[in-house]
N, CA and C of each residue as an Amber inpcrd file, in Angstrom:
protein
   678
  24.8680000  18.2560000   3.9590000  23.8790000  19.2360000   3.5040000
  22.5300000  18.5500000   3.3280000  21.4910000  19.1650000   3.8530000
  20.1570000  18.5850000   3.7610000  19.6640000  18.6050000   2.3190000
  19.0050000  17.5430000   1.9280000  18.4540000  17.4880000   0.5800000
  17.1940000  18.3310000   0.4840000  16.9860000  18.9820000  -0.6460000
  15.7900000  19.7870000  -0.8520000  14.7060000  18.9320000  -1.4880000
  13.4650000  19.2300000  -1.1370000  12.3270000  18.4960000  -1.6990000
  12.1950000  18.7870000  -3.1880000  11.8790000  17.7500000  -3.9420000
  11.6010000  17.8830000  -5.3710000  10.1650000  17.4480000  -5.5960000
   9.3960000  18.2610000  -6.2930000   7.9740000  17.9960000  -6.4640000
   7.6500000  17.6450000  -7.9100000   6.5320000  16.9070000  -8.0650000
   5.9850000  16.6190000  -9.3820000   4.4770000  16.7430000  -9.2890000
   3.8250000  16.8140000 -10.4260000   2.3730000  16.9620000 -10.4420000
   1.7080000  15.7000000  -9.8970000   0.6640000  15.8790000  -9.0950000
  -0.0740000  14.7480000  -8.5390000  -0.8800000  14.0590000  -9.6240000
  -0.7410000  12.7380000  -9.7160000  -1.5340000  11.9300000 -10.6440000
  -2.7560000  11.4390000  -9.8870000  -3.8550000  12.1510000 -10.0120000
  -5.0620000  11.8450000  -9.2410000  -6.2660000  11.9110000 -10.1590000
  -7.0500000  10.8360000 -10.1490000  -8.2460000  10.7780000 -10.9860000
  -9.4650000  11.1500000 -10.1580000 -10.0950000  12.2520000 -10.4910000
 -11.2990000  12.6880000  -9.7920000 -12.4970000  11.9550000 -10.3930000
 -13.1780000  11.1590000  -9.5840000 -14.3030000  10.3540000 -10.0330000
 -15.6130000  11.0810000  -9.7470000 -16.6310000  10.7250000 -10.5410000
 -17.9360000  11.2760000 -10.1900000 -18.4670000  10.5410000  -8.9550000
 -19.3950000  11.1690000  -8.2710000 -19.8620000  10.6690000  -6.9850000
 -20.4090000   9.2490000  -7.0790000 -21.1240000   8.9500000  -8.1530000
 -21.7280000   7.6180000  -8.2720000 -20.6610000   6.5350000  -8.3670000
 -19.5820000   6.8080000  -9.1110000 -18.5150000   5.8140000  -9.2230000
 -17.7550000   5.7030000  -7.9120000 -17.5330000   6.8200000  -7.2430000
 -16.8980000   6.7710000  -5.9340000 -17.6770000   5.8540000  -4.9870000
 -18.9820000   6.0520000  -4.9450000 -19.8090000   5.2710000  -4.0420000
 -19.8130000   3.8000000  -4.4210000 -19.8480000   3.5280000  -5.7270000
 -19.8470000   2.1380000  -6.1860000 -18.5460000   1.4400000  -5.7860000
 -17.4140000   2.0950000  -6.0120000 -16.1310000   1.5010000  -5.6410000
 -16.0510000   1.2850000  -4.1290000 -16.5190000   2.2600000  -3.3870000
 -16.4890000   2.1610000  -1.9300000 -17.3450000   1.0050000  -1.4410000
 -18.5510000   0.8910000  -1.9920000 -19.4610000  -0.1790000  -1.5720000
 -18.9010000  -1.5510000  -1.9300000 -18.3400000  -1.6810000  -3.1360000
 -17.8030000  -2.9690000  -3.5700000 -16.6140000  -3.3810000  -2.7060000
 -15.7340000  -2.4350000  -2.4220000 -14.5700000  -2.7500000  -1.5950000
 -15.0040000  -3.1390000  -0.1880000 -15.9720000  -2.4150000   0.3600000
 -16.4820000  -2.7320000   1.6920000 -17.0260000  -4.1510000   1.7420000
 -17.8460000  -4.5070000   0.7770000 -18.4620000  -5.8360000   0.7920000
 -17.4140000  -6.9410000   0.6590000 -16.3890000  -6.7120000  -0.1390000
 -15.3400000  -7.7240000  -0.2800000 -14.5040000  -7.8320000   0.9870000
 -14.2060000  -6.7120000   1.6050000 -13.3890000  -6.7450000   2.8140000
 -14.1500000  -7.3020000   4.0060000 -15.4640000  -7.1370000   4.0270000
 -16.2600000  -7.6990000   5.1220000 -16.2340000  -9.2200000   5.1170000
 -15.8320000  -9.8180000   3.9920000 -15.7470000 -11.2760000   3.9040000
 -14.3620000 -11.7980000   4.3060000 -13.4380000 -10.8800000   4.6010000
 -12.1080000 -11.3280000   5.0100000 -12.1810000 -11.9530000   6.3950000
 -11.5660000 -13.1160000   6.5390000 -11.5020000 -13.8000000   7.8270000
 -10.0910000 -14.3280000   8.0580000  -9.7120000 -14.4100000   9.3070000
  -8.4560000 -15.0590000   9.6630000  -8.6480000 -16.5650000   9.5600000
  -7.7940000 -17.2120000   8.7810000  -7.9470000 -18.6350000   8.4630000
  -6.8330000 -19.4350000   9.1320000  -7.2090000 -20.5350000   9.7600000
  -6.2210000 -21.4000000  10.4050000  -6.1500000 -22.7860000   9.7830000
  -6.9630000 -23.0270000   8.7460000  -6.9500000 -24.3270000   8.0610000
  -6.6700000 -24.0640000   6.5860000  -5.4460000 -24.3710000   6.1740000
  -5.0080000 -24.0690000   4.8230000  -4.8640000 -25.3280000   3.9820000
  -5.1210000 -25.1670000   2.6920000  -4.7780000 -26.1850000   1.7070000
  -3.3000000 -26.0410000   1.3700000  -2.6640000 -27.1340000   1.0070000
  -1.2670000 -27.0720000   0.5740000  -1.1510000 -26.7180000  -0.9110000
  -2.2950000 -26.5030000  -1.5690000  -2.2990000 -26.1530000  -2.9960000
  -1.4590000 -24.8970000  -3.2330000  -0.5370000 -24.9340000  -4.1930000
   0.2880000 -23.7450000  -4.4330000  -0.5310000 -22.5970000  -5.0130000
  -0.0870000 -21.3900000  -4.7400000  -0.6990000 -20.1830000  -5.2950000
   0.3430000 -19.4660000  -6.1320000  -0.0690000 -18.7340000  -7.1510000
   0.9110000 -18.0400000  -7.9980000   1.7550000 -17.0530000  -7.1920000
   3.0570000 -17.1360000  -7.3470000   3.9410000 -16.2190000  -6.6300000
   3.6970000 -14.7900000  -7.0770000   3.1850000 -14.6010000  -8.2780000
   2.9130000 -13.2490000  -8.7710000   1.8900000 -12.5310000  -7.8930000
   0.9500000 -13.2890000  -7.2970000  -0.0290000 -12.6710000  -6.4010000
   0.6510000 -12.1650000  -5.1290000   1.6080000 -12.9380000  -4.6360000
   2.3600000 -12.5280000  -3.4500000   3.1970000 -11.2970000  -3.7700000
   3.8510000 -11.3220000  -4.9140000   4.6980000 -10.1930000  -5.3030000
   3.8830000  -8.9160000  -5.4610000   2.7190000  -9.0260000  -6.1100000
   1.8840000  -7.8400000  -6.2770000   1.4030000  -7.3080000  -4.9380000
   1.0210000  -8.2080000  -4.0340000   0.5570000  -7.7750000  -2.7140000
   1.6650000  -7.0640000  -1.9510000   2.8870000  -7.5500000  -2.0900000
   4.0090000  -6.8960000  -1.4120000   4.3140000  -5.5490000  -2.0610000
   4.1240000  -5.4540000  -3.3720000   4.2610000  -4.1410000  -4.0140000
   3.2350000  -3.1640000  -3.4490000   2.0100000  -3.6440000  -3.2370000
   0.9850000  -2.7930000  -2.6300000   1.4290000  -2.3660000  -1.2260000
   1.9030000  -3.3240000  -0.4360000   2.3610000  -3.0060000   0.9180000
   3.4970000  -1.9910000   0.8730000   4.3770000  -2.1450000  -0.0970000
   5.5050000  -1.2300000  -0.2240000   5.1140000   0.1660000  -0.6510000
   3.8500000   0.3340000  -1.1040000   3.3660000   1.6680000  -1.4880000
   2.7710000   2.4250000  -0.3070000   2.7300000   1.7900000   0.8720000
   2.1070000   2.4100000   2.0410000   2.8900000   3.6490000   2.4780000
   2.2020000   4.6030000   3.0920000   2.9190000   5.7670000   3.6270000
   3.7860000   5.3640000   4.8030000   4.8840000   6.0820000   4.9860000
   5.7840000   5.7880000   6.1060000   6.4370000   7.0710000   6.5860000
   6.8800000   7.0570000   7.8270000   7.5260000   8.2270000   8.3980000
   8.7250000   8.6610000   7.5790000   8.7070000   9.9190000   7.1140000
   9.7890000  10.4760000   6.2920000  10.0520000   9.6360000   5.0360000
   9.0610000   8.8630000   4.6140000   9.1710000   7.9760000   3.4470000
  10.3890000   7.0560000   3.5420000  10.6930000   6.5900000   4.7510000
  11.8730000   5.7410000   4.9270000  11.5920000   4.2680000   4.6560000
  10.3160000   3.9060000   4.5460000   9.9280000   2.5450000   4.1530000
  10.6770000   1.4910000   4.9700000  10.4680000   1.4830000   6.2890000
  11.2920000   0.6580000   7.1810000  10.8150000  -0.7780000   7.3030000
  10.6950000  -1.4630000   6.1800000  10.1420000  -2.8100000   6.2140000
  10.9010000  -3.7580000   5.2900000  10.8510000  -5.0180000   5.6500000
  11.3410000  -6.1050000   4.8130000  10.2980000  -7.2170000   4.8650000
   9.9650000  -7.7810000   3.7150000   8.9790000  -8.8570000   3.6280000
   9.6940000 -10.1390000   3.1940000   9.8520000 -11.0680000   4.1200000
  10.5140000 -12.3440000   3.8250000   9.4430000 -13.3690000   3.4470000
   9.5350000 -13.9170000   2.2500000   8.5480000 -14.8820000   1.7390000
   9.1680000 -16.2750000   1.7900000   8.5350000 -17.1510000   2.5420000
   9.0750000 -18.5030000   2.7410000   8.1400000 -19.5280000   2.1290000
   8.6610000 -20.3430000   1.2280000   7.9010000 -21.4660000   0.6760000
   8.6440000 -22.7830000   0.8560000   9.9100000 -22.7250000   1.2360000
  10.7100000 -23.9340000   1.4390000  10.1460000 -24.7540000   2.5970000
   9.7660000 -26.0150000   2.3560000   9.1520000 -26.8200000   3.4200000
  10.0320000 -26.9860000   4.6570000  11.3250000 -27.1370000   4.4670000
  12.2090000 -27.3220000   5.6180000  12.2560000 -26.0670000   6.4880000
  12.2740000 -24.9160000   5.8480000  12.2740000 -23.6610000   6.6050000
  10.9490000 -23.4620000   7.3360000   9.8520000 -23.7790000   6.6460000
   8.5410000 -23.6410000   7.2930000   8.4410000 -24.5750000   8.4920000
   8.9840000 -25.7660000   8.3590000   8.9810000 -26.7230000   9.4660000
   9.7680000 -26.1690000  10.6540000  10.9290000 -25.6110000  10.3640000
  11.7690000 -25.0530000  11.4270000  11.0600000 -23.8960000  12.1290000
  10.3980000 -23.0430000  11.3490000   9.6610000 -21.9150000  11.9250000
   8.5050000 -22.4180000  12.7720000   7.7990000 -23.4260000  12.2700000
   6.6710000 -23.9610000  13.0420000   7.1250000 -24.5030000  14.4000000
   8.1760000 -25.3060000  14.4000000   8.6340000 -25.9050000  15.6540000
   9.0520000 -24.8380000  16.6640000   9.7430000 -23.8090000  16.1720000
  10.1780000 -22.7390000  17.0680000   8.9870000 -21.9270000  17.5700000
   8.0330000 -21.6520000  16.6630000   6.8450000 -20.8970000  17.0680000
   6.0240000 -21.6760000  18.0900000   5.8700000 -22.9850000  17.8730000
   5.0890000 -23.7940000  18.8070000   5.7620000 -23.8770000  20.1750000
   7.0800000 -23.8980000  20.1920000   7.7780000 -23.9350000  21.4730000
   7.4970000 -22.6720000  22.2790000   7.5280000 -21.5120000  21.6040000
   7.2340000 -20.2520000  22.2960000   5.7610000 -20.1770000  22.6840000
   4.8910000 -20.6070000  21.7990000   3.4580000 -20.5320000  22.0760000
   3.0540000 -21.4770000  23.2100000   3.6620000 -22.6520000  23.2430000
   3.3440000 -23.5960000  24.3260000   3.7250000 -22.9910000  25.6710000
   4.8860000 -22.3630000  25.7020000   5.3270000 -21.6960000  26.9330000
   4.3560000 -20.5720000  27.3130000   3.8890000 -19.8430000  26.2980000
   2.9630000 -18.7370000  26.5740000   1.6330000 -19.2420000  27.0980000
   1.0610000 -20.2380000  26.4220000  -0.2520000 -20.7510000  26.8360000
  -0.1950000 -21.3940000  28.2200000   0.9080000 -22.0280000  28.5240000
   0.9820000 -22.7750000  29.7880000   1.5400000 -21.9550000  30.9480000
   2.3260000 -20.8850000  30.6660000   2.9800000 -20.1780000  31.7680000
   2.9160000 -18.6520000  31.6840000   2.9320000 -18.0910000  30.4990000
   3.0640000 -16.6360000  30.3930000   1.7260000 -15.9020000  30.4030000
   0.7210000 -16.4900000  29.7770000  -0.5530000 -15.7780000  29.6200000
  -1.3420000 -15.7410000  30.9090000  -1.9820000 -14.5950000  31.1460000
  -2.8300000 -14.4460000  32.3230000  -4.1630000 -15.1470000  32.0820000
  -4.9040000 -15.4700000  33.1340000  -6.2390000 -16.0670000  32.9440000
  -7.1480000 -15.2040000  32.0780000  -7.0390000 -13.8710000  32.2090000
  -7.8780000 -12.9730000  31.3960000  -7.5260000 -13.0960000  29.9150000
  -6.2430000 -13.2190000  29.6350000  -5.7920000 -13.3540000  28.2530000
  -6.2990000 -14.6710000  27.6610000  -6.1550000 -15.7320000  28.4020000
  -6.6240000 -17.0300000  27.9220000  -8.1400000 -17.0320000  27.7100000
  -8.8530000 -16.3440000  28.5870000 -10.3090000 -16.2610000  28.4350000
 -10.6800000 -15.5080000  27.1600000  -9.9310000 -14.4360000  26.8550000
 -10.1950000 -13.6700000  25.6400000  -9.9520000 -14.5070000  24.3830000
  -8.9600000 -15.3990000  24.4430000  -8.6460000 -16.2500000  23.2920000
  -9.5820000 -17.4470000  23.1640000 -10.2530000 -17.7940000  24.2530000
 -11.0740000 -19.0120000  24.2590000 -12.1450000 -18.9860000  23.1810000
 -12.7090000 -17.8070000  22.9050000 -13.7870000 -17.7230000  21.9070000
 -13.2750000 -18.0090000  20.5020000 -11.9540000 -17.9400000  20.3100000
 -11.3650000 -18.2200000  18.9930000 -10.9270000 -19.6720000  18.8600000
 -10.8790000 -20.3870000  19.9700000 -10.5120000 -21.7960000  19.9250000
  -9.0680000 -22.0580000  19.5560000  -8.1790000 -21.1220000  19.8700000
  -6.7700000 -21.3010000  19.5100000  -6.0010000 -22.0190000  20.6120000
  -4.8740000 -22.5950000  20.2480000  -3.9490000 -23.1520000  21.2350000
  -2.5370000 -23.0000000  20.6850000  -1.5690000 -23.6760000  21.3000000
  -0.1730000 -23.4820000  20.9020000   0.2040000 -24.2150000  19.6240000
  -0.6340000 -25.0850000  19.1530000  -0.3250000 -25.8420000  17.9350000
  -0.5480000 -24.9660000  16.7030000   0.4090000 -24.9540000  15.7740000
   0.3510000 -24.0610000  14.6230000   0.6290000 -24.7980000  13.3040000
  -0.2020000 -25.7890000  12.9560000   0.0520000 -26.5290000  11.7170000
  -0.0560000 -25.6700000  10.4690000  -0.8000000 -24.5570000  10.5580000
  -0.9810000 -23.7080000   9.3810000   0.3390000 -23.1550000   8.8550000
   1.3610000 -23.0660000   9.7060000   2.6520000 -22.5570000   9.2430000
   3.2500000 -23.4830000   8.1930000   3.0350000 -24.7710000   8.3450000
   3.5190000 -25.7270000   7.3480000   2.5240000 -25.9720000   6.2380000
   1.2330000 -25.9330000   6.5520000   0.2210000 -26.2630000   5.5460000
   0.1270000 -25.2110000   4.4500000   0.1620000 -23.9300000   4.8130000
   0.0360000 -22.8600000   3.8250000   1.2320000 -22.8860000   2.8750000
   1.0110000 -22.6290000   1.5920000   2.1330000 -22.6640000   0.6420000
   3.1700000 -21.5690000   0.8820000   2.7410000 -20.4690000   1.4750000
   3.6700000 -19.3790000   1.7590000   3.5040000 -18.9040000   3.1940000
   4.6010000 -18.4610000   3.7510000   4.5900000 -17.7140000   5.0030000
   5.3390000 -16.4190000   4.7370000   4.7000000 -15.3070000   5.0340000
   5.3610000 -14.0010000   4.9130000   5.6990000 -13.5220000   6.3160000
   6.9700000 -13.2910000   6.5580000   7.3900000 -12.6960000   7.8230000
   7.7510000 -11.2420000   7.5540000   7.0370000 -10.3440000   8.2060000
   7.2830000  -8.9150000   8.0260000   8.2460000  -8.4550000   9.1170000
   9.3170000  -7.8120000   8.6980000  10.3050000  -7.2760000   9.6320000
  10.2420000  -5.7530000   9.6430000  10.3570000  -5.1900000  10.8370000
  10.4650000  -3.7390000  11.0080000  11.9390000  -3.3750000  11.1070000
  12.3630000  -2.4500000  10.2860000  13.7400000  -1.9810000  10.3520000
  13.8160000  -0.9060000  11.4410000  14.3610000  -1.2690000  12.5890000
  14.4300000  -0.3380000  13.7170000  15.2760000   0.8820000  13.3810000
  16.2460000   0.6960000  12.5220000  17.0600000   1.8010000  12.0220000
  17.6120000   1.3840000  10.6650000  17.9760000   2.3700000   9.8740000
  18.5500000   2.0850000   8.5760000  20.0620000   1.9790000   8.6590000
  20.6680000   1.4820000   7.5840000  22.1250000   1.3830000   7.5020000
  22.5610000   1.9610000   6.1570000  23.5170000   2.8680000   6.2140000
  24.0500000   3.4220000   4.9710000  25.5690000   3.4680000   5.0500000
  26.1990000   3.4670000   3.8780000  27.6530000   3.5010000   3.8020000
  28.1230000   4.9570000   3.8410000  28.9380000   5.3030000   4.8290000
  29.4230000   6.6660000   4.9990000  30.6050000   6.9300000   4.0700000
  31.0510000   8.1850000   4.0610000  32.1560000   8.5720000   3.1790000
  33.4410000   7.8150000   3.4900000  33.6040000   7.4140000   4.7630000
  34.8190000   6.6790000   5.1360000  34.6720000   5.1800000   4.8870000
  33.6360000   4.8150000   4.1090000  33.3850000   3.4240000   3.7160000
  32.9710000   2.5420000   4.8920000  32.4890000   3.1640000   5.9570000
  31.9850000   2.4340000   7.1130000  30.4680000   2.5490000   7.1590000
  29.8160000   1.5010000   7.6850000  28.3670000   1.5490000   7.8360000
  27.9990000   2.4360000   9.0140000  26.9530000   3.2240000   8.8530000
  26.4540000   4.0460000   9.9380000  24.9380000   3.9030000  10.0340000
  24.4270000   4.1070000  11.2510000  22.9980000   3.9830000  11.4740000
  22.2540000   5.2260000  10.9770000  21.0460000   4.9700000  10.4780000
  20.1480000   6.0460000  10.0700000  18.8920000   5.9540000  10.9190000
  18.5640000   7.0320000  11.6080000  17.3760000   7.0440000  12.4570000
  16.1210000   6.8280000  11.6260000  15.2530000   5.9220000  12.0750000
  13.9550000   5.7280000  11.4370000  12.8740000   6.3220000  12.3270000
  11.9520000   7.0300000  11.7090000  10.9040000   7.7240000  12.4470000
   9.5700000   7.0030000  12.2640000   8.8830000   6.7760000  13.3760000
   7.5620000   6.1340000  13.3600000   7.5930000   4.7890000  12.6290000
   8.6030000   3.9780000  12.9180000   8.7240000   2.7110000  12.1960000
   7.6100000   1.7330000  12.5700000   7.2070000   1.6910000  13.8410000
   6.1140000   0.7890000  14.2260000   4.8280000   1.1470000  13.5010000
   4.4870000   2.4270000  13.5100000   3.2650000   2.8550000  12.8480000
   3.3300000   2.5970000  11.3380000   4.4880000   2.8670000  10.7550000
   4.6530000   2.6910000   9.3140000   4.4700000   1.2350000   8.8960000
   5.1060000   0.3300000   9.6390000   5.0020000  -1.0890000   9.2920000
   3.5840000  -1.5960000   9.5460000   2.9410000  -1.1020000  10.5860000
   1.5470000  -1.4870000  10.8280000   0.6450000  -1.1200000   9.6670000
   0.8320000   0.0810000   9.1230000   0.0320000   0.5010000   7.9660000
   0.3280000  -0.3990000   6.7690000   1.6120000  -0.7060000   6.5440000
   1.9870000  -1.5560000   5.4080000   1.3830000  -2.9480000   5.5240000
   1.3350000  -3.4910000   6.7380000   0.7310000  -4.8070000   6.9390000
  -0.7630000  -4.7590000   6.6170000  -1.4320000  -3.6730000   6.9840000
  -2.8360000  -3.5270000   6.6200000  -3.0290000  -3.5350000   5.1090000
  -2.1720000  -2.8080000   4.3940000  -2.2220000  -2.8160000   2.9290000
  -2.0160000  -4.2390000   2.4110000  -1.0410000  -4.9480000   2.9930000
  -0.7040000  -6.2960000   2.5390000  -1.8800000  -7.2470000   2.7130000
  -2.5180000  -7.2270000   3.8760000  -3.6510000  -8.1130000   4.1350000
  -4.8000000  -7.8290000   3.1790000  -5.0660000  -6.5480000   2.9370000
  -6.1430000  -6.1940000   2.0150000  -5.8250000  -6.6740000   0.6010000
  -4.5870000  -6.4770000   0.1700000  -4.2040000  -6.8750000  -1.1850000
  -4.2850000  -8.3860000  -1.3670000  -3.8400000  -9.1410000  -0.3790000
  -3.9140000 -10.5950000  -0.4790000  -5.3580000 -11.0710000  -0.5210000
  -6.2140000 -10.4560000   0.2970000  -7.6230000 -10.8390000   0.3120000
  -8.2870000 -10.5290000  -1.0250000  -8.0460000  -9.3380000  -1.5580000
  -8.6380000  -8.9470000  -2.8340000  -8.1430000  -9.8640000  -3.9510000
  -6.9440000 -10.4420000  -3.7760000  -6.3900000 -11.3670000  -4.7750000
  -6.9830000 -12.7720000  -4.6680000  -7.8420000 -13.0010000  -3.6700000
  -8.4650000 -14.3050000  -3.5200000  -7.6690000 -15.2710000  -2.6700000
  -6.8070000 -14.7410000  -1.7960000  -6.0150000 -15.5880000  -0.9140000
  -6.4340000 -15.3770000   0.5310000  -6.2480000 -16.4140000   1.3330000
  -6.5740000 -16.3570000   2.7560000  -5.3030000 -16.0940000   3.5530000
  -5.4660000 -15.4680000   4.7070000  -4.3200000 -15.1080000   5.5380000
  -4.6350000 -15.3210000   7.0150000  -3.5710000 -15.2870000   7.8000000
  -3.6860000 -15.2940000   9.2490000  -2.5600000 -14.4390000   9.8020000
  -2.8650000 -13.5350000  10.7150000  -1.8070000 -12.7840000  11.3900000
  -1.4190000 -13.5340000  12.6590000  -0.1400000 -13.7930000  12.7940000
   0.3580000 -14.5830000  13.9200000   1.5560000 -13.8500000  14.5160000
   1.5050000 -13.6160000  15.8150000   2.5980000 -12.9110000  16.4920000
   3.0820000 -13.7220000  17.6910000   3.8070000 -14.8150000  17.4420000
   4.3650000 -15.5680000  18.5700000   5.2810000 -14.6610000  19.3830000
   5.2560000 -14.8110000  20.6800000   6.0510000 -13.9320000  21.5300000
   6.9010000 -14.7450000  22.5080000   8.2110000 -14.4840000  22.5060000
   8.9770000 -13.5530000  21.6700000   9.2060000 -14.1020000  20.2660000
   9.5720000 -13.2230000  19.3320000   9.7130000 -13.6120000  17.9300000
  11.1470000 -13.5610000  17.4270000  12.0960000 -13.4020000  18.3080000
  13.4890000 -13.2610000  17.8880000  13.9530000 -14.4300000  17.0260000
  13.3780000 -15.6090000  17.2570000  13.8080000 -16.8020000  16.5110000
  13.6200000 -16.6370000  15.0100000  12.6650000 -15.8010000  14.6000000
  12.4190000 -15.6130000  13.1660000  13.6090000 -14.9360000  12.4910000
  14.1710000 -13.9310000  13.1430000  15.3460000 -13.2670000  12.5900000
  16.5290000 -14.2190000  12.5230000  16.6510000 -15.0850000  13.5290000
  17.7670000 -16.0290000  13.5640000  17.6260000 -17.0820000  12.4650000
  16.4290000 -17.6640000  12.3320000  16.2130000 -18.7060000  11.3240000
  16.4120000 -18.1600000   9.9180000  15.9340000 -16.9340000   9.6930000
  15.9730000 -16.3640000   8.3430000  17.2290000 -15.5340000   8.0810000
  18.1110000 -15.4500000   9.0740000  19.3840000 -14.7700000   8.8720000
  19.2570000 -13.2910000   8.5750000  18.3190000 -12.6220000   9.2310000
  18.1220000 -11.2030000   8.9910000  19.1330000 -10.3700000   9.7730000
  19.4490000  -9.1860000   9.2900000  20.4640000  -8.3560000   9.9590000
  19.9750000  -7.8070000  11.3010000  20.9120000  -7.2580000  12.0620000
  20.6250000  -6.8430000  13.4420000  19.6290000  -5.7010000  13.5350000
  19.4580000  -4.9260000  12.4750000  18.5360000  -3.7870000  12.5440000
  17.0870000  -4.1780000  12.2770000  16.8260000  -5.4440000  11.9480000
  15.4700000  -5.8770000  11.6280000  14.8430000  -6.6300000  12.7970000
  13.6010000  -6.2680000  13.1140000  12.8550000  -6.8890000  14.1960000
  11.6140000  -7.5810000  13.6240000  11.3670000  -8.8430000  13.9570000
  10.1450000  -9.5000000  13.4710000   8.9080000  -8.7460000  13.9630000
   7.9740000  -8.5130000  13.0600000   6.7680000  -7.7430000  13.3710000
   5.5230000  -8.6240000  13.3670000   5.3890000  -9.4670000  12.3470000
   4.2400000 -10.3720000  12.2550000   4.5730000 -11.4920000  11.2740000
   3.9810000 -12.6380000  11.5060000   4.1240000 -13.8140000  10.6440000
   2.7540000 -14.0660000  10.0110000   2.7200000 -14.2150000   8.6780000
   1.4400000 -14.3300000   7.9720000   1.4380000 -15.5500000   7.0500000
   0.8080000 -16.6640000   7.4510000   0.5860000 -17.7520000   6.4950000
  -0.3800000 -17.2750000   5.4020000  -0.1090000 -17.6770000   4.1600000
  -0.8970000 -17.2280000   3.0120000  -1.1630000 -18.4040000   2.0830000
  -2.3910000 -18.5010000   1.6000000  -2.7240000 -19.5370000   0.6240000
  -4.2190000 -19.6430000   0.4520000  -4.6590000 -20.8200000   0.0070000
  -6.0910000 -21.0880000  -0.1490000  -6.6000000 -21.8320000   1.0890000
  -7.8220000 -21.5440000   1.5060000  -8.3610000 -22.2840000   2.6480000
  -8.5410000 -23.7580000   2.3070000  -8.4070000 -24.6210000   3.3090000
  -8.7480000 -26.0310000   3.1180000 -10.2380000 -26.1350000   2.8170000
 -10.6230000 -27.1900000   2.1020000 -12.0370000 -27.3390000   1.7250000
 -12.9470000 -27.4190000   2.9390000 -12.4520000 -27.9680000   4.0220000
 -13.2640000 -28.1050000   5.2340000 -12.9340000 -27.0270000   6.2740000
 -12.3400000 -25.9160000   5.8130000 -11.9410000 -24.8600000   6.7400000
 -13.1540000 -24.2790000   7.4610000 -12.9740000 -24.0500000   8.7450000
 -14.0020000 -23.4030000   9.5580000 -13.3900000 -22.1990000  10.2610000
 -14.2470000 -21.2400000  10.5970000 -13.8040000 -20.0530000  11.3260000
 -14.7480000 -19.8220000  12.4960000 -14.2660000 -19.1980000  13.5600000
 -15.1420000 -18.9520000  14.7160000 -16.2970000 -18.0210000  14.3560000
 -17.3900000 -18.1960000  15.0230000 -18.5310000 -17.2960000  14.8590000
 -18.2650000 -16.0630000  15.7130000 -17.9490000 -14.9660000  15.0530000
 -17.6430000 -13.7250000  15.7510000 -18.3810000 -12.5850000  15.0630000
 -18.3470000 -11.4260000  15.6600000 -18.9550000 -10.2430000  15.0480000
 -17.9890000  -9.0860000  15.1610000 -18.2050000  -8.0820000  14.3340000
 -17.4090000  -6.8630000  14.3800000 -18.2730000  -5.7340000  14.9630000
 -17.6200000  -4.7780000  15.5670000 -18.3470000  -3.6560000  16.1390000
 -19.0810000  -2.8770000  15.0560000 -20.2440000  -2.3370000  15.4060000
 -21.0270000  -1.5400000  14.4740000 -20.3500000  -0.1910000  14.2600000
 -20.6960000   0.4480000  13.1460000 -20.1240000   1.7520000  12.8330000
 -20.3140000   2.7450000  13.9820000 -21.4910000   2.7070000  14.5920000
 -21.7790000   3.6450000  15.6820000 -20.8790000   3.4440000  16.8770000
 -20.2700000   2.2530000  16.9860000 -19.4050000   1.9550000  18.1220000
 -17.9480000   2.3370000  17.8730000 -17.5990000   2.6110000  16.6230000
 -16.2030000   2.8790000  16.3130000 -15.9760000   4.2410000  15.6570000
 -17.0450000   4.9330000  15.2840000 -16.9020000   6.2200000  14.5980000
 -17.5670000   7.3160000  15.4030000 -16.8470000   8.4050000  15.5760000
 -17.3900000   9.5950000  16.2570000 -17.2600000  10.7730000  15.3110000
 -18.3530000  11.4800000  15.0880000 -18.3260000  12.6750000  14.2360000
 -18.3250000  13.9280000  15.0900000 -17.5180000  14.8930000  14.7030000
 -17.4310000  16.1590000  15.4430000 -17.8260000  17.3130000  14.5250000
């Protein structure tokens, strides 16, 4: 039997226009300073900041509210080392054999290569997994699959929430998607319904950290009003 929706009153604070604008402007200015960082300090960061950021990510909207995500937080040096070696093996293969000349040219402005020391240097690595389908215990005490709707879109939104929350907390991040990523599920012992989505080193930037000189598209280039 299908479950019926249960409703409650919306908890929403209506702000005056001036406060709305102030909050919007402040958030914009802080987010404009977010950069992808590849040079991390090994200085530890409070785990409470990671936990709060994941709580924020877990509040993201998702298809049918199925919340098809798992956030694996790795701080163990041996595990980070294992992940780095596996990621570098895949990345080396990609840079040397899989990537097209156009792809390599697009990456050239960022100065990246197959070496990924940031995976070990950062105090934390968050691996986000997409749950391709859910698992529930049926009446006959057997596990059965549960269809997940819009899981890619849902996890993408949650990752956006996560990156924003970590940045607002004063931490630096990098989104890394080694391809293929199956090794992450194997190393971390994740179940068969989980697919690696993105790997995110998290921590404080190294004192001598540098970032590429890049620009973002102007509002007029990304927004259309009708």
